Coordinates of C-alpha atoms in Angstrom, one line a residue:
M513 CA -21.0 27.6 28.1
E514 CA -22.9 24.3 28.2
P515 CA -22.2 22.5 24.9
G516 CA -25.0 19.9 25.2
P517 CA -28.6 20.3 24.1
S518 CA -30.8 22.4 26.4
D519 CA -33.3 19.6 26.6
P520 CA -31.5 16.2 26.8
T521 CA -34.9 14.4 26.6
Q522 CA -35.0 15.3 22.9
L523 CA -31.4 14.8 21.8
Y524 CA -30.9 11.9 24.1
L525 CA -28.0 10.4 22.2
Q526 CA -25.6 13.4 22.8
P527 CA -23.1 11.4 24.9
S528 CA -22.3 9.2 22.0
H529 CA -22.6 11.8 19.3
R530 CA -19.4 12.9 17.5
S531 CA -20.1 16.6 18.3
Q532 CA -19.5 15.7 22.0
S533 CA -15.8 14.8 21.2
I534 CA -15.4 18.2 19.5
W535 CA -16.3 19.9 22.8
E536 CA -14.3 17.6 25.0
A537 CA -11.2 17.0 23.0
S538 CA -11.3 19.5 20.1
S539 CA -11.5 16.5 17.7
T540 CA -10.4 17.2 14.1
V541 CA -11.0 13.7 12.8
V542 CA -12.1 13.7 9.1
L543 CA -14.3 10.8 8.1
S544 CA -13.1 8.6 5.3
C545 CA -15.7 8.7 2.5
R546 CA -15.9 5.3 0.9
R547 CA -17.0 4.6 -2.6
R548 CA -15.6 2.8 -5.6
E549 CA -13.9 5.6 -7.6
A550 CA -13.5 3.4 -10.7
A551 CA -17.2 2.6 -10.7
S552 CA -18.2 6.2 -10.2
Q553 CA -16.1 7.0 -13.3
R554 CA -18.0 4.3 -15.2
T555 CA -15.5 1.4 -15.6
I556 CA -18.2 -0.3 -17.7
P557 CA -18.4 2.1 -20.7
F558 CA -21.7 3.8 -21.5
D559 CA -23.3 2.7 -24.8
Q560 CA -26.2 4.5 -26.5
R561 CA -27.9 1.1 -27.1
I562 CA -28.7 0.7 -23.4
V563 CA -30.4 4.1 -23.1
P564 CA -34.0 2.7 -23.6
Y565 CA -33.4 0.2 -20.8
L566 CA -31.8 2.7 -18.4
E567 CA -34.8 5.0 -19.0
A568 CA -37.4 2.3 -18.5
A569 CA -35.7 1.2 -15.2
G570 CA -35.4 4.8 -13.9
F571 CA -31.6 5.1 -14.0
L572 CA -31.0 7.2 -17.1
G573 CA -30.7 10.4 -15.1
A574 CA -28.2 8.9 -12.6
S575 CA -26.1 7.6 -15.6
Q576 CA -25.7 11.2 -16.9
I577 CA -24.0 12.5 -13.7
G578 CA -20.3 13.0 -14.3
F579 CA -17.5 12.2 -11.9
M580 CA -17.3 14.4 -8.9
Q581 CA -14.6 14.4 -6.3
L582 CA -15.9 14.1 -2.7
D583 CA -15.1 16.8 -0.2
W584 CA -14.4 14.7 2.9
H585 CA -14.1 17.9 5.1
L586 CA -17.5 19.3 4.1
I587 CA -19.1 15.9 4.5
T588 CA -17.6 15.5 8.0
A589 CA -18.7 19.0 9.0
L590 CA -22.3 18.2 7.9
I591 CA -22.3 14.9 9.8
E592 CA -21.2 16.6 13.0
R593 CA -24.5 18.5 12.8
W594 CA -26.7 15.5 11.8
R595 CA -29.0 14.2 14.6
L596 CA -30.3 10.6 14.3
E597 CA -33.0 11.5 16.8
T598 CA -34.7 13.8 14.2
H599 CA -33.0 12.9 10.9
T600 CA -32.1 16.6 10.4
F601 CA -29.0 18.8 10.4
H602 CA -29.1 21.1 13.4
M603 CA -27.9 24.6 12.5
P604 CA -27.9 27.8 14.6
C605 CA -30.8 29.1 12.4
G606 CA -32.9 26.0 12.6
E607 CA -33.1 22.5 11.2
C608 CA -32.8 21.3 7.6
T609 CA -32.6 18.0 5.8
I610 CA -32.4 16.3 2.4
T611 CA -35.8 15.4 1.0
L612 CA -37.2 13.2 -1.7
Q613 CA -37.5 16.3 -3.9
D614 CA -33.8 16.8 -3.6
V615 CA -33.2 13.2 -4.7
A616 CA -35.5 13.6 -7.7
V617 CA -33.9 16.9 -8.8
Q618 CA -30.3 16.2 -8.1
L619 CA -30.0 12.5 -9.1
G620 CA -33.0 12.0 -11.5
L621 CA -34.2 8.9 -9.6
P622 CA -37.9 8.1 -9.3
V623 CA -39.2 8.8 -5.8
D624 CA -42.7 7.5 -6.2
G625 CA -43.6 3.9 -6.7
E626 CA -43.2 0.5 -5.1
P627 CA -40.8 -0.1 -2.3
V628 CA -37.4 -1.6 -3.3
V629 CA -37.8 -5.0 -1.7
G630 CA -37.6 -8.6 -2.9
S631 CA -36.6 -12.1 -2.1
L632 CA -33.1 -13.3 -1.2
L633 CA -33.9 -16.9 -1.9
Y634 CA -32.0 -17.3 -5.2
D635 CA -29.2 -19.3 -6.5
W636 CA -27.1 -16.2 -7.2
K637 CA -24.6 -17.9 -9.6
V638 CA -27.5 -19.2 -11.8
L639 CA -29.2 -15.8 -11.6
C640 CA -26.0 -14.0 -12.8
E641 CA -25.6 -16.5 -15.6
D642 CA -29.2 -16.1 -16.8
Y643 CA -29.4 -12.3 -16.6
L644 CA -25.8 -11.1 -16.9
G645 CA -24.6 -13.9 -19.1
V646 CA -21.6 -14.5 -16.9
R647 CA -21.0 -16.8 -13.9
P648 CA -19.0 -15.5 -10.9
P649 CA -16.0 -17.8 -10.1
E650 CA -16.5 -17.3 -6.4
M651 CA -19.1 -16.0 -4.0
K652 CA -18.3 -13.2 -1.5
G653 CA -21.2 -13.8 0.7
Q654 CA -24.2 -12.4 -1.1
R655 CA -22.2 -9.7 -2.9
L656 CA -20.8 -9.4 -6.4
S657 CA -17.3 -8.1 -7.1
L658 CA -17.5 -4.9 -9.1
P659 CA -13.9 -5.2 -10.5
W660 CA -14.7 -8.7 -11.7
L661 CA -18.0 -7.4 -13.3
A662 CA -16.1 -4.6 -15.1
E663 CA -13.7 -7.1 -16.5
Q664 CA -16.6 -9.0 -18.1
F665 CA -18.2 -5.9 -19.7
T666 CA -15.4 -4.0 -21.3
E667 CA -17.5 -3.0 -24.3
L668 CA -20.7 -3.9 -26.1
P669 CA -20.0 -5.7 -29.4
P670 CA -21.3 -3.9 -32.5
D671 CA -23.3 -6.9 -33.5
A672 CA -24.8 -7.5 -30.0
D673 CA -28.3 -9.0 -30.0
V674 CA -31.2 -7.8 -27.8
V675 CA -30.4 -10.2 -25.0
S676 CA -26.7 -9.1 -24.9
V677 CA -27.7 -5.4 -24.8
Q678 CA -30.1 -6.1 -21.9
R679 CA -27.4 -8.0 -20.0
Y680 CA -25.0 -5.1 -20.6
A681 CA -27.6 -2.6 -19.3
R682 CA -28.1 -4.7 -16.1
A683 CA -24.4 -4.8 -15.5
Y684 CA -24.2 -1.0 -16.0
I685 CA -27.0 -0.4 -13.6
M686 CA -25.4 -2.8 -11.0
Q687 CA -22.2 -0.6 -11.4
L688 CA -24.2 2.5 -10.7
I689 CA -25.9 0.9 -7.6
G690 CA -22.7 -0.5 -6.1
G691 CA -20.3 2.2 -7.0
F692 CA -22.4 5.3 -6.5
L693 CA -26.0 5.0 -5.3
F694 CA -26.0 2.2 -2.7
T695 CA -22.3 2.0 -1.8
D696 CA -21.1 0.2 1.3
K697 CA -17.8 0.3 3.0
S698 CA -16.3 -2.6 1.0
N699 CA -15.6 -0.2 -2.0
T700 CA -15.6 -3.2 -4.4
L701 CA -18.8 -5.1 -3.9
V702 CA -22.5 -4.8 -4.7
H703 CA -25.2 -6.9 -3.2
Y704 CA -26.9 -9.5 -5.4
M705 CA -30.3 -8.5 -4.0
F706 CA -30.6 -5.7 -6.6
L707 CA -30.2 -8.0 -9.7
P708 CA -33.6 -9.7 -9.5
L709 CA -35.2 -6.3 -9.4
L710 CA -33.6 -5.6 -12.8
I711 CA -34.9 -8.7 -14.6
N712 CA -37.8 -6.8 -16.2
F713 CA -36.8 -3.2 -17.0
D714 CA -40.4 -1.9 -17.1
Q715 CA -41.0 -3.5 -13.7
A716 CA -37.8 -2.0 -12.4
G717 CA -39.1 1.4 -13.4
T718 CA -42.1 1.0 -11.0
Y719 CA -39.8 1.0 -7.9
A720 CA -39.1 4.1 -5.8
W721 CA -35.3 3.9 -6.3
G722 CA -34.9 7.5 -5.1
A723 CA -36.7 6.8 -1.8
A724 CA -34.5 3.8 -1.2
C725 CA -31.4 5.8 -2.0
L726 CA -32.4 8.5 0.5
A727 CA -33.1 5.9 3.2
W728 CA -29.6 4.4 2.5
L729 CA -28.1 7.8 3.0
Y730 CA -30.0 8.5 6.2
R731 CA -28.8 5.2 7.6
E732 CA -25.2 6.0 6.8
L733 CA -25.5 9.5 8.3
C734 CA -26.9 8.1 11.5
R735 CA -24.1 5.5 11.7
A736 CA -21.4 8.1 11.0
S737 CA -22.7 10.5 13.6
N738 CA -21.5 8.2 16.3
A739 CA -18.3 9.5 17.9
R740 CA -16.4 6.2 17.2
S741 CA -17.1 6.1 13.5
L742 CA -14.2 6.7 11.2
E743 CA -15.8 6.3 7.8
I744 CA -19.0 6.7 5.8
A745 CA -20.4 5.2 2.6
G746 CA -23.7 5.7 0.7
P747 CA -24.7 8.2 -2.0
L748 CA -22.4 10.9 -0.7
I749 CA -22.6 12.9 -4.0
L750 CA -26.2 13.6 -3.1
L751 CA -25.1 15.1 0.3
Q752 CA -22.4 17.2 -1.3
V753 CA -24.4 18.7 -4.1
W754 CA -27.3 19.3 -1.7
A755 CA -24.9 21.4 0.4
Y756 CA -23.6 23.2 -2.6
D757 CA -27.1 24.4 -3.5
R758 CA -28.4 25.1 0.0
F759 CA -25.2 26.9 1.0
P760 CA -23.8 28.4 -2.2
I761 CA -20.9 30.1 -0.5
L762 CA -19.5 26.6 0.2
A763 CA -19.6 25.5 -3.5
P764 CA -16.5 25.8 -5.7
Q765 CA -16.7 29.3 -7.3
V766 CA -16.2 28.1 -10.9
P767 CA -18.4 28.2 -14.0
V768 CA -20.7 25.1 -13.8
E769 CA -22.0 22.8 -16.5
V770 CA -25.4 23.4 -18.1
S771 CA -27.7 20.7 -16.8
V772 CA -30.6 21.1 -19.2
G773 CA -32.2 17.7 -19.7
R774 CA -30.0 16.1 -17.0
P775 CA -30.1 15.9 -13.2
L776 CA -29.2 19.2 -11.5
S777 CA -26.1 17.6 -9.9
F778 CA -24.6 17.2 -13.4
R779 CA -23.5 20.9 -13.3
W780 CA -21.0 20.1 -10.6
S781 CA -19.3 17.4 -12.7
G782 CA -15.5 17.6 -12.6
V783 CA -15.2 20.5 -10.0
I784 CA -12.4 20.5 -7.5
P785 CA -13.6 20.7 -3.8
L786 CA -12.4 23.6 -1.7
S787 CA -10.7 21.2 0.6
E788 CA -8.3 20.3 -2.2
L789 CA -7.3 23.9 -2.5
S790 CA -6.7 24.8 1.1
A791 CA -5.7 23.0 4.3
N792 CA -7.8 22.9 7.5
M793 CA -11.1 23.2 5.7
L794 CA -12.9 21.2 8.3
I795 CA -12.3 24.0 10.8
T796 CA -13.4 26.6 8.1
Y797 CA -16.6 24.7 7.4
R798 CA -17.4 24.4 11.2
M799 CA -17.0 28.1 11.6
F800 CA -19.3 28.8 8.6
F801 CA -22.1 26.6 10.1
D802 CA -21.5 28.1 13.5
R803 CA -22.3 31.6 12.1
L804 CA -25.4 30.7 10.1
I805 CA -28.3 33.0 11.0
N806 CA -31.9 33.2 9.8
S807 CA -32.0 35.7 6.9
S808 CA -35.3 37.1 8.3
D809 CA -33.7 38.1 11.5

């Protein structure tokens, strides 16, 4: 059987795609899924006084999603079917992909609005001092250390004034961005470029954070689909909960949390992935996707 696409002019990157190595060498490499676990479990504690600012900036929904363990095997099996030529997952029954609607429903992020862009011409230490109230001791390029940030915001004092509460809210959002929504492979850093966008919370709420988050995920999926890639970052919770809802048989078969008033992904908070309960789940997931058929057939 010929493993490659029937029309190589469409899926022209097949020679470098990770699915090629499965056919040629029966590869069972599982991608390392990178994120800052401490940040995803909210190292900077949530405080009710920052709710109005999170809501104004568009991050209240994302802040309500509980910790979720990533299923590296499921994520790897999905990426093996991701094609960067079309930005879709190729299944036997057709193509499918994650949409802006999925982002809005699963993460509660705004998907309509201004693009998430801005200037990088800032003195980052001064900016941190002005809007976070702390000055980083050292610069790591143009990125801020998440562990250091967490050490500066261990709790919000009972007598905190408005400025202090706003600074705490910005630090909390930076934690969400760097540890969950816009993660990179560093695991411990978040780019300073997001901080200027949080100076004015009402202005921050006009940005399409959900669209930027989806674009970030698409980029990471495209990078990880290369046969030489060994890891992936980005909003991988979005990918995982999307798979749970689109392919329910793959989801942990346990009672889920009620998500009324919260993003839909909240209901999967705290569940244990199937790969933690059984070995060789990558092969199992591959077999499942191989056998997908159109329900109308």
